[in-house]
mmCIF file of C-alpha atoms in Angstrom:
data_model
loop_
_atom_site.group_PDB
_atom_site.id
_atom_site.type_symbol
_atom_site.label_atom_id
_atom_site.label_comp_id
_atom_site.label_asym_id
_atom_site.label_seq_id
_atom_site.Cartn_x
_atom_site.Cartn_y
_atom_site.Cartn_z
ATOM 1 C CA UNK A 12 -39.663 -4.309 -34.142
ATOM 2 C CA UNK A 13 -40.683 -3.047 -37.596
ATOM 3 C CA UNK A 14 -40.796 0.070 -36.720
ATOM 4 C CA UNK A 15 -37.221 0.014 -34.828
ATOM 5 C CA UNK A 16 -36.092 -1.293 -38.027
ATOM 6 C CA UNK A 17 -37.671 1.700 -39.663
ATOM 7 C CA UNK A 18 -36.081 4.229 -37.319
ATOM 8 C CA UNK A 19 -33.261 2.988 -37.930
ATOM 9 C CA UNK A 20 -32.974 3.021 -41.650
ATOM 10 C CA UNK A 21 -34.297 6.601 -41.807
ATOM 11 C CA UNK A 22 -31.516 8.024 -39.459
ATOM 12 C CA UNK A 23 -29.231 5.913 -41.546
ATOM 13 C CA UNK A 24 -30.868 7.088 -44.864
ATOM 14 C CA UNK A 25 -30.161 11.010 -43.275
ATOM 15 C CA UNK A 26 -26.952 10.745 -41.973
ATOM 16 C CA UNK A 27 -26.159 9.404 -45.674
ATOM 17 C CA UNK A 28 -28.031 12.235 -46.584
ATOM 18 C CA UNK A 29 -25.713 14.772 -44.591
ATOM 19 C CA UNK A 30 -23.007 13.221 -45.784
ATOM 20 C CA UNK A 31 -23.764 13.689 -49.058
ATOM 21 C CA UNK A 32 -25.099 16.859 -48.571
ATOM 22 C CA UNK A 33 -21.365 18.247 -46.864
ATOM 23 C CA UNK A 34 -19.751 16.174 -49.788
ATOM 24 C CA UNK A 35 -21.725 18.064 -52.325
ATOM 25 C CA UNK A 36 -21.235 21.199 -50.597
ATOM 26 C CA UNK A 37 -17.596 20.678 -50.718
ATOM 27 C CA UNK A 38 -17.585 19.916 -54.632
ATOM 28 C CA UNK A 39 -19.811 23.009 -55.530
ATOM 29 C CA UNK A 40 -17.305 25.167 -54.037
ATOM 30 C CA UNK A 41 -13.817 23.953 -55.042
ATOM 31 C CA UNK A 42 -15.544 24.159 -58.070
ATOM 32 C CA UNK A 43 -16.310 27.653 -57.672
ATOM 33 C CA UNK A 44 -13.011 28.128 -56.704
ATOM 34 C CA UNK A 45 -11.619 26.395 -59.966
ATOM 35 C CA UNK A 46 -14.040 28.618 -61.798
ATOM 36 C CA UNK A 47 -12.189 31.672 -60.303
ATOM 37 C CA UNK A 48 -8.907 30.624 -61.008
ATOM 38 C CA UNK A 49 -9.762 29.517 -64.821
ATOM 39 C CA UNK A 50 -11.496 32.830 -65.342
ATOM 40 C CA UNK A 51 -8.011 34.656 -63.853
ATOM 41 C CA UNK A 52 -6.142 32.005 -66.167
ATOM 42 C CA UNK A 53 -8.252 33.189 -68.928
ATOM 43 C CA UNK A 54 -7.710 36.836 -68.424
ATOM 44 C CA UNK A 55 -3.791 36.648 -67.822
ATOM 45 C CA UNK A 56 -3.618 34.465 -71.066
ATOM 46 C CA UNK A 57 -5.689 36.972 -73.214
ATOM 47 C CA UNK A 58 -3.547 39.743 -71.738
ATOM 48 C CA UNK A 59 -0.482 37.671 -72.569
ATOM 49 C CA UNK A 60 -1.991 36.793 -76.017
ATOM 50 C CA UNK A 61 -2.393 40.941 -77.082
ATOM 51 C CA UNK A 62 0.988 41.491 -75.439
ATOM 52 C CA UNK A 63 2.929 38.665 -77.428
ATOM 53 C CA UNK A 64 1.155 39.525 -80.753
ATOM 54 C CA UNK A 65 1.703 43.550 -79.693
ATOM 55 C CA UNK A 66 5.420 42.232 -79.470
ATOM 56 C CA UNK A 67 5.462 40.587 -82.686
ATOM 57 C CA UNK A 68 4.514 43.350 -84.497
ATOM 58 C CA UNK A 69 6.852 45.099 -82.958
ATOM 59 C CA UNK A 70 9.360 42.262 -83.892
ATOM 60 C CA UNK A 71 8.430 41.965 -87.473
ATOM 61 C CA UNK A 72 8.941 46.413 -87.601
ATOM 62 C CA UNK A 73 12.303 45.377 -86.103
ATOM 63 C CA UNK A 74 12.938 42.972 -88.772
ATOM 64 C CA UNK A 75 11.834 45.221 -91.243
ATOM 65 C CA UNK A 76 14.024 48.001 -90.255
ATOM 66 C CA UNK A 77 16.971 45.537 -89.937
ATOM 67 C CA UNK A 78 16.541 44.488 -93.440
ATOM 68 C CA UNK A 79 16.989 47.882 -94.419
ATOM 69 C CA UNK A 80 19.265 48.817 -92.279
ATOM 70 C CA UNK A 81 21.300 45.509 -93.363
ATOM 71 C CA UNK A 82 20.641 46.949 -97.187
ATOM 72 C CA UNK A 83 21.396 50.427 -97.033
ATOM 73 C CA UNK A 84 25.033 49.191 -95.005
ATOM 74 C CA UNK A 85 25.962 46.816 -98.197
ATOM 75 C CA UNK A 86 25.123 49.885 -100.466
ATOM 76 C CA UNK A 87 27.391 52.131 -98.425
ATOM 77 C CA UNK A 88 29.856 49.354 -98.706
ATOM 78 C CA UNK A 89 29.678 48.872 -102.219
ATOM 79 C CA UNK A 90 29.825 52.987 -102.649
ATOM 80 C CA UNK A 91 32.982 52.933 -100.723
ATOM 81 C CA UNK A 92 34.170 49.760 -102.485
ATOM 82 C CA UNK A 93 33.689 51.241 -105.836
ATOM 83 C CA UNK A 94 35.780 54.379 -104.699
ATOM 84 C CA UNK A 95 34.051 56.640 -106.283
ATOM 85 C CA UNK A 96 34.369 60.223 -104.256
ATOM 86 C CA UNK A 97 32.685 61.728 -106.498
ATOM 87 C CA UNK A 98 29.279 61.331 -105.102
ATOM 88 C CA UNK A 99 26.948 63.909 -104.811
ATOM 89 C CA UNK A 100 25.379 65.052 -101.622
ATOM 90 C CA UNK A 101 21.910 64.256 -102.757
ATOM 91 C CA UNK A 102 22.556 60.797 -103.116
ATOM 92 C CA UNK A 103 23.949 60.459 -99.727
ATOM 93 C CA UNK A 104 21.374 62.539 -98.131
ATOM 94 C CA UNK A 105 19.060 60.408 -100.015
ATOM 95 C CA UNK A 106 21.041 57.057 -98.488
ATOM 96 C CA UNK A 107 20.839 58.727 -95.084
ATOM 97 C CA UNK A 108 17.245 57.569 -94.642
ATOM 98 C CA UNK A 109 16.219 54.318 -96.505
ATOM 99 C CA UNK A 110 12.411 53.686 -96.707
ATOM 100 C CA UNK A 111 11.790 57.024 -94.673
ATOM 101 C CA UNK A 112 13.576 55.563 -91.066
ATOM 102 C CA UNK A 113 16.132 57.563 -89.299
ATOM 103 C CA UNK A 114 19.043 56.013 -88.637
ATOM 104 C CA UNK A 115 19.738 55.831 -84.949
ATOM 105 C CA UNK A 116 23.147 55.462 -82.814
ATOM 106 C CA UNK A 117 23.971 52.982 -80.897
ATOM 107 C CA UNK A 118 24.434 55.638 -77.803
ATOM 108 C CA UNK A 119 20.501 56.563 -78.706
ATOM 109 C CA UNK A 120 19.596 52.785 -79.735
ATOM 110 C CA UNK A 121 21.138 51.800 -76.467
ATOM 111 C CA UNK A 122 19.536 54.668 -74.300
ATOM 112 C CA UNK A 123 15.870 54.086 -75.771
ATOM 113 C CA UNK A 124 16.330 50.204 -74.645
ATOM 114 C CA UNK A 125 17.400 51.619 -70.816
ATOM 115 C CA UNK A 126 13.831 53.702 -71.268
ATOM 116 C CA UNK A 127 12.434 50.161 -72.402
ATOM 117 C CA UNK A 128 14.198 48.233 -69.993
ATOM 118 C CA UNK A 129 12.864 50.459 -67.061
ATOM 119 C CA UNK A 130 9.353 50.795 -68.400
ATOM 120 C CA UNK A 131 8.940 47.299 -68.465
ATOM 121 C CA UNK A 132 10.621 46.485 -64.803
ATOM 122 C CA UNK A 133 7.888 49.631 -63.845
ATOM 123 C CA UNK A 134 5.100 47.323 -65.699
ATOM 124 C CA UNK A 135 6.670 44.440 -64.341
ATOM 125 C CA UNK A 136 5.923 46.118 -60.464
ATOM 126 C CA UNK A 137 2.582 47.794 -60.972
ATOM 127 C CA UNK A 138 1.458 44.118 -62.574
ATOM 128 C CA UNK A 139 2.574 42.619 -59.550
ATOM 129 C CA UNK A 140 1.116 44.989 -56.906
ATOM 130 C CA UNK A 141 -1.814 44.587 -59.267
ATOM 131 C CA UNK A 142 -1.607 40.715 -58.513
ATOM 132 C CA UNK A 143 -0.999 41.327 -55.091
ATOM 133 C CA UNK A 144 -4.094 43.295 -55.042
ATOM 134 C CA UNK A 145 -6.678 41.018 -57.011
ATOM 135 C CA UNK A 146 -5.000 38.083 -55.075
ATOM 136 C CA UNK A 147 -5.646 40.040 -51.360
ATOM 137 C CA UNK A 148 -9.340 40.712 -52.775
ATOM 138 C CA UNK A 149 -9.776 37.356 -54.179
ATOM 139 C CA UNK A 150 -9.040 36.089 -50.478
ATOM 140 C CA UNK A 151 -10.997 38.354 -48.568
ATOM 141 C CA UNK A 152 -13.905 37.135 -51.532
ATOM 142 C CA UNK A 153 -13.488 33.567 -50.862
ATOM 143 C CA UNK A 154 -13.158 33.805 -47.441
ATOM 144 C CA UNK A 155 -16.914 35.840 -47.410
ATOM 145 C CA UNK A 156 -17.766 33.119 -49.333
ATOM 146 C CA UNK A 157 -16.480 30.371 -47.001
ATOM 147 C CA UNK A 158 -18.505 32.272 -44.552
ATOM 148 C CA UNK A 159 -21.572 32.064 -46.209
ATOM 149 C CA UNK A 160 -21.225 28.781 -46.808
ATOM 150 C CA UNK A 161 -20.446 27.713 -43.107
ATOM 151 C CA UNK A 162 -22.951 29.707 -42.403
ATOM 152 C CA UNK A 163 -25.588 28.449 -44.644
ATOM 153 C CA UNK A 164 -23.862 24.739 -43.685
ATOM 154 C CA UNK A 165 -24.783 25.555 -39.766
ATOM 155 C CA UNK A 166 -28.194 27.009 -40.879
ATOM 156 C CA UNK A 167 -28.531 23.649 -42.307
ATOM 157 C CA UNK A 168 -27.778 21.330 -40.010
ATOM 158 C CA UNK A 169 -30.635 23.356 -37.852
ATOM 159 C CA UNK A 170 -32.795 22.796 -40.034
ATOM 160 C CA UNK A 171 -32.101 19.071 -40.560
ATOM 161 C CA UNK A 172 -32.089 18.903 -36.527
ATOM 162 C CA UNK A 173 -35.096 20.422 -36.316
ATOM 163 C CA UNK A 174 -36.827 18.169 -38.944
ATOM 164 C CA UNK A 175 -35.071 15.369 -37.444
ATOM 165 C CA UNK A 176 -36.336 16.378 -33.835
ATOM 166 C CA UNK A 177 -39.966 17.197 -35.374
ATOM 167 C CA UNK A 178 -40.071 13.451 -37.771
ATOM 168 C CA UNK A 179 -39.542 11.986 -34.023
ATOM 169 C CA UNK A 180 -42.042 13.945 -32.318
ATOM 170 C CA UNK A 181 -44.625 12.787 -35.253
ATOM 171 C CA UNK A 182 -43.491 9.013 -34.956
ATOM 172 C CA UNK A 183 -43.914 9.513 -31.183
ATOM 173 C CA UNK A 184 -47.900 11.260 -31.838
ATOM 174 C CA UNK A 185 -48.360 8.125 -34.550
ATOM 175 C CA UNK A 186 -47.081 5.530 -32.102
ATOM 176 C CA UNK A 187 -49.044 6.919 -29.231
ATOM 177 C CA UNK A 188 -52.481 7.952 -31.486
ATOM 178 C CA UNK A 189 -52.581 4.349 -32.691
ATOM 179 C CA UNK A 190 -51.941 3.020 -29.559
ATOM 180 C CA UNK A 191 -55.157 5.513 -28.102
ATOM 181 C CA UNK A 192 -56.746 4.175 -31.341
ATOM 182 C CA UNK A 193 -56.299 0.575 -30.230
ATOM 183 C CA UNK A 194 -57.132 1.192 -26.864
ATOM 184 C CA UNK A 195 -60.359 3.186 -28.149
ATOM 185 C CA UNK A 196 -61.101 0.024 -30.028
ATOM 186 C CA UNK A 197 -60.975 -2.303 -27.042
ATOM 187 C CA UNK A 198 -63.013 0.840 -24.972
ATOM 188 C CA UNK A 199 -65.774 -0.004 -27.729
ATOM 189 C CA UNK A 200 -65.726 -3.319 -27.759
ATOM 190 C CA UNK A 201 -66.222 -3.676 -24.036
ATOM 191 C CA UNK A 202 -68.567 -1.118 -24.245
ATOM 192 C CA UNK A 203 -71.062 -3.114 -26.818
ATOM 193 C CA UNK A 204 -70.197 -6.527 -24.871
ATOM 194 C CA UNK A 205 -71.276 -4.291 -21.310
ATOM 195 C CA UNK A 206 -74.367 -3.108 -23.229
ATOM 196 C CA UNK A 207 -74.775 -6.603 -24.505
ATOM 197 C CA UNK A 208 -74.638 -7.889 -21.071
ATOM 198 C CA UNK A 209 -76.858 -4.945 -19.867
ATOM 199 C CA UNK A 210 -79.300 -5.277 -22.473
ATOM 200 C CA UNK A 211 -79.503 -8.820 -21.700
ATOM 201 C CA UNK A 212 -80.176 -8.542 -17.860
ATOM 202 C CA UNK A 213 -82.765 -5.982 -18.086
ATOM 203 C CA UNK A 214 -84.702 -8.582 -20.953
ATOM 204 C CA UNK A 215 -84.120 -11.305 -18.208
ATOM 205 C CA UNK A 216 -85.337 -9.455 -15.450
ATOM 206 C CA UNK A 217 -88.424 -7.918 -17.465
ATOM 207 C CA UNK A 218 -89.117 -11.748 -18.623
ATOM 208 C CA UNK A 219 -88.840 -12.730 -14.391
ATOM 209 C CA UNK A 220 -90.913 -9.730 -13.448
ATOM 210 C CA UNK A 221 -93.283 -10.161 -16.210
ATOM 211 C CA UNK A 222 -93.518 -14.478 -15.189
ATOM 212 C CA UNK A 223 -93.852 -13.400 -11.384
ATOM 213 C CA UNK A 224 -96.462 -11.205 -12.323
ATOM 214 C CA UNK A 225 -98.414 -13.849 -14.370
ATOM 215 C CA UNK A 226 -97.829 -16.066 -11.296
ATOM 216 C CA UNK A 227 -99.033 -13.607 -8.639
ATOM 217 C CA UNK A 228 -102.199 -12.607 -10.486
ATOM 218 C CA UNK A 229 -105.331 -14.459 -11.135
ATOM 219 C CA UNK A 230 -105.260 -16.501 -14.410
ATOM 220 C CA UNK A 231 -106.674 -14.809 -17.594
ATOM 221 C CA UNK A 232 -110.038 -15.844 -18.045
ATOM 222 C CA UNK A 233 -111.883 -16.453 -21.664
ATOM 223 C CA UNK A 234 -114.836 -14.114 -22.569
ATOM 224 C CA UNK A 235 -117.448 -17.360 -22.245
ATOM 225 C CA UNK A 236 -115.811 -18.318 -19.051
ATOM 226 C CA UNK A 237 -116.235 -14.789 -17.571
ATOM 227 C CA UNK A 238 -119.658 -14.942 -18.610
ATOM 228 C CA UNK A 239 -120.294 -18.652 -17.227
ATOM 229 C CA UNK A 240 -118.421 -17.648 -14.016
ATOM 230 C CA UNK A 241 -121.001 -14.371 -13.499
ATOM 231 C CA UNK A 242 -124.026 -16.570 -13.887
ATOM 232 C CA UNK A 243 -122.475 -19.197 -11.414
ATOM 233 C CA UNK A 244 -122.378 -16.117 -8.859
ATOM 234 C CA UNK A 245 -125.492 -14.382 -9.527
ATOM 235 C CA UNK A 246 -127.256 -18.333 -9.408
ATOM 236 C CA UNK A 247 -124.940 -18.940 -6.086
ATOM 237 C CA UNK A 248 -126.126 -15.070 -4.830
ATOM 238 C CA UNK A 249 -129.510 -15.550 -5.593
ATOM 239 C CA UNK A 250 -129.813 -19.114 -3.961
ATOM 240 C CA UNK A 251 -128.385 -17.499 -0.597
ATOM 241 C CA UNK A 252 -131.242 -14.347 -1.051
ATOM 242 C CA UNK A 253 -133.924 -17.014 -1.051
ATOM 243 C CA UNK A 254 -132.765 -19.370 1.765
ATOM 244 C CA UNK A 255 -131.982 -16.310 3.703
ATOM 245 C CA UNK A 256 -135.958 -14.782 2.694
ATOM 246 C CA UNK A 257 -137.389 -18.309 3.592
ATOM 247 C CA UNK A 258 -135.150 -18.498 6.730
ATOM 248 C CA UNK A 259 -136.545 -15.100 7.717
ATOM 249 C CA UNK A 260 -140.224 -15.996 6.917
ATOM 250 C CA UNK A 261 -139.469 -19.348 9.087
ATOM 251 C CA UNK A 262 -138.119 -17.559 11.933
ATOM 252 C CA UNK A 263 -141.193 -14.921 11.650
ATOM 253 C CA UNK A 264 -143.907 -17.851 11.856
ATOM 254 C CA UNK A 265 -142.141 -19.079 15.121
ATOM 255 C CA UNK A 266 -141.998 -16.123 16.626
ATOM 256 C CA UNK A 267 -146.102 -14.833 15.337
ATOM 257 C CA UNK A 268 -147.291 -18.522 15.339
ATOM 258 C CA UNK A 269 -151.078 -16.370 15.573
ATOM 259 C CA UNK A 270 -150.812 -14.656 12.309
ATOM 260 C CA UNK A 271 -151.833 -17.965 10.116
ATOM 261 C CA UNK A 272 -154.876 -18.595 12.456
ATOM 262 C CA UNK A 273 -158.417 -18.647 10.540
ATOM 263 C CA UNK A 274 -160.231 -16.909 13.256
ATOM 264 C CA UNK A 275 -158.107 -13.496 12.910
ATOM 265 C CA UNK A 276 -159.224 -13.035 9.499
ATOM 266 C CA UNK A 277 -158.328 -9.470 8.929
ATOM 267 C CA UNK A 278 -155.402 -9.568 10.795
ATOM 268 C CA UNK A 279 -154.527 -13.098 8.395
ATOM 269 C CA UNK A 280 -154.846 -10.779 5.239
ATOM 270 C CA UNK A 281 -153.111 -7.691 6.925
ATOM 271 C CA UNK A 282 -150.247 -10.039 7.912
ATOM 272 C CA UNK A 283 -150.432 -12.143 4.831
ATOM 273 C CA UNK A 284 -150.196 -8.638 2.850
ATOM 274 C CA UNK A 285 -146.997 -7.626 5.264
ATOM 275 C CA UNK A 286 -145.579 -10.531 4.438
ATOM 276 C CA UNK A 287 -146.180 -9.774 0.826
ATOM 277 C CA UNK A 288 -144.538 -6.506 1.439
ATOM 278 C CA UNK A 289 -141.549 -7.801 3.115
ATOM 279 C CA UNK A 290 -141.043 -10.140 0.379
ATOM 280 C CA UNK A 291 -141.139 -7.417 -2.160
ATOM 281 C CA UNK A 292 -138.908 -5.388 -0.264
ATOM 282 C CA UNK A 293 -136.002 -8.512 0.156
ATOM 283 C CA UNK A 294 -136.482 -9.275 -3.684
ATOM 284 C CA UNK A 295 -135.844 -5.575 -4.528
ATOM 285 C CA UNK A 296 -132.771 -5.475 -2.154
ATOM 286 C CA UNK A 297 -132.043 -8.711 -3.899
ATOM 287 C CA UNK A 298 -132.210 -7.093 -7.163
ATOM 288 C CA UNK A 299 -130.215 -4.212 -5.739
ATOM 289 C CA UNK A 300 -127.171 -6.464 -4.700
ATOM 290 C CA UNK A 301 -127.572 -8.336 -7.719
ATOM 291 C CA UNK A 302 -126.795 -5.282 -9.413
ATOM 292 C CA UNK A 303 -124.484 -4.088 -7.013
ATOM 293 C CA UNK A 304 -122.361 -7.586 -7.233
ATOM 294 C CA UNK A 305 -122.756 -7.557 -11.394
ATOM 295 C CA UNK A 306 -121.156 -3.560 -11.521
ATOM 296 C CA UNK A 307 -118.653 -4.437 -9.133
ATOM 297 C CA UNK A 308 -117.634 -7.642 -11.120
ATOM 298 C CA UNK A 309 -117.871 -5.918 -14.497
ATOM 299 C CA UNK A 310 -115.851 -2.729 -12.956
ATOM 300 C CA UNK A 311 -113.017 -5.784 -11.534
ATOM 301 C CA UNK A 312 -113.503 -7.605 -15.283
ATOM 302 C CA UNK A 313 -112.899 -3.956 -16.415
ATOM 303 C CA UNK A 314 -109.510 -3.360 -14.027
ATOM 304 C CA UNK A 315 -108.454 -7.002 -14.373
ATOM 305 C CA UNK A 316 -108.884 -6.657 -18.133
ATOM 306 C CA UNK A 317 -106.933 -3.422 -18.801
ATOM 307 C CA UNK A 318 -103.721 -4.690 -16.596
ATOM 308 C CA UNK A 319 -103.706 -7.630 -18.985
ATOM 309 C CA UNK A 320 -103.674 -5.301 -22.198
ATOM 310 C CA UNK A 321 -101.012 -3.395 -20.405
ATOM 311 C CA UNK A 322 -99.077 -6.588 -19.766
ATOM 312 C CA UNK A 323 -96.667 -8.223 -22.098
ATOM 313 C CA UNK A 324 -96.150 -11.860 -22.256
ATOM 314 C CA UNK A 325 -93.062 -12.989 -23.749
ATOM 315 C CA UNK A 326 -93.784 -15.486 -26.104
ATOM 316 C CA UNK A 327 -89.793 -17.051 -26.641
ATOM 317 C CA UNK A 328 -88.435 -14.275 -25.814
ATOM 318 C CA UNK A 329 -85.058 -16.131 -24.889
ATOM 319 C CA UNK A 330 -85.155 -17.787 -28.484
ATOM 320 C CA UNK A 331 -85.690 -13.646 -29.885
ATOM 321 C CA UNK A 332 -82.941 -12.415 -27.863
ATOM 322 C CA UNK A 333 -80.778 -15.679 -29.019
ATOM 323 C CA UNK A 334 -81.344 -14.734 -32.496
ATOM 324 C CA UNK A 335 -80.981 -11.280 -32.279
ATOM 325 C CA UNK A 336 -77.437 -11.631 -30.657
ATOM 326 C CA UNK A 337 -76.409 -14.123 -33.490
ATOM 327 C CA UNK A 338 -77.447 -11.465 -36.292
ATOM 328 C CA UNK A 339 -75.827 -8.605 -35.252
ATOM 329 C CA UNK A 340 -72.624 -10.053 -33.465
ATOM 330 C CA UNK A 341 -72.385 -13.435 -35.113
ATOM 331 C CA UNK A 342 -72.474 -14.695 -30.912
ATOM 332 C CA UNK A 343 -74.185 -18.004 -29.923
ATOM 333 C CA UNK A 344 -75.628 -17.500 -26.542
ATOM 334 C CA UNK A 345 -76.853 -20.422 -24.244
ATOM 335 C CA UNK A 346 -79.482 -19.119 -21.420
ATOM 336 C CA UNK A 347 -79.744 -21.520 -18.143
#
């Protein structure tokens, strides 16, 4: 929802954007085109401002020459008034040009104001086909310049598409990288509860194995009663040796009841010393089994004792695991 809300006040935000943007546009070039058109105003009124003080000089020479032409007329009316004839040439050559002007007719005065009159309608013409001119180049101008400008307006509007279209793409990569993100998370955290669980079964089967093991086997026997239980044996061991050497010695006096006769005397000592012999020999193989018994118990004391280094026996190893779980994920785990 927030970021719906977001979306939605960005394209907002850009479409105000846009709008400004074509707003903006708009106002940078009608004021280019006001720009124009006070620059033109600027050069017609300078060209207007030499021309009118061109003409006012050219009025005040008028004036001038009026005022003497108004002065020298009153002096050739007070001449004539005065009725004098007598005047001499000099003077009136002298009265013919007042202040060094000619005096002009009004055939010539009138003629050189035709010449005026036509050289300004001619000025008049060749300033408007000069308007018509700057005017047909200041269109063609502005309308390159509207070009551009739509141009550089579409150009734009690509631009702000393509941002547009690329700002979505990125929220879309955002939206779907924090969703992987999140889904990454949960990945892990099934992942450590799996190896949790995994960690904990193999401990639980190790502790079974390792308590079927202690059940199956013989029960671990103390140095002194290893010791107590070999003399037991070799005591038990030897007892059966010597009932089976008297048993033999019985059965050999039932069969040879002759040999213990006092008459035989030589054949008394020879089978006394046989005897002897025999009794020697069963001691030594005795002796021999003794040993043979005592290697093969050490060698099994050996075996058994090795397999019981090798062998681990959990001592609370449910109350270990228990903790462990509790210190690194905070977890309190019953076992059944």
């Amino acid at each position: 929802m927030h970021f719906d809300i977001f979306h939605c006040c960005r394209l907002t935000s850009g479409r105000f954007m846009v709008a400004s943007d074509v707003n903006t546009q708009l106002s940078v070039a009608q004021l280019r085109q006001l720009k124009e058109k006070v620059e033109l105003a600027g050069r017609r009124l300078r060209k207007l401002v030499d021309e009118t003080r061109r003409n006012e000089e050219k009025l005040c020479h008028m004036r001038r020459r009026k005022k003497t032409l108004e002065s020298d007329l009153e002096r050739r009316l007070e001449i004539e008034k005065s009725g004098t004839p007598d005047v001499s040439g000099e003077v009136l050559r002298e009265l013919e040009k007042p202040l060094d002007y000619e005096i002009e007719t009004a055939q010539q005065f009138q003629a050189r104001m035709a010449h005026v009159r036509s050289l300004m309608s001619e000025l008049l013409v060749r300033t408007n086909l000069n308007e018509w001119a700057a005017h047909t180049e200041m269109a063609e101008q502005e309308s390159e310049v509207v070009t551009k400008i739509r141009d550089a307006c579409k150009a734009r509007e690509m631009l702000r598409e393509a941002l547009l279209e690329s700002q979505a793409k990125a929220e879309k990569a955002m939206a779907e990288r924090k969703t992987r993100y999140e889904e990454l998370q949960r990945l892990e955290a099934e992942l450590e509860a799996c190896s949790a669980e995994t960690w904990l079964a193999i401990t639980e089967k190790n502790r079974l194995s390792d308590r079927l093991a202690i059940l199956t086997r013989e029960p671990l026997l103390t140095p002194c009663e290893r010791v107590k239980k070999a003399r037991d044996e070799e005591q038990q061991q030897q007892d059966r040796d010597t009932s089976q050497t008297e048993n033999n010695i019985d059965l050999d006096l039932e069969v040879n009841p002759n040999l213990t006769r006092s008459e035989g005397g030589s054949e008394h000592f020879r089978d006394s010393g046989d005897q002897r012999n025999r009794l020697e020999s069963s001691r030594r193989s005795i002796s021999i089994g003794r040993s043979f018994s005592s290697d093969r118990s050490s060698s099994g004391y050996s075996v058994h004792n090795q397999d019981n280094e090798d062998l681990v026996i959990p001592v609370n190893i449910m109350n270990t695991i228990r903790n462990a779980i509790r210190d690194s994920m905070g977890l309190d785990v019953n076992f059944d």
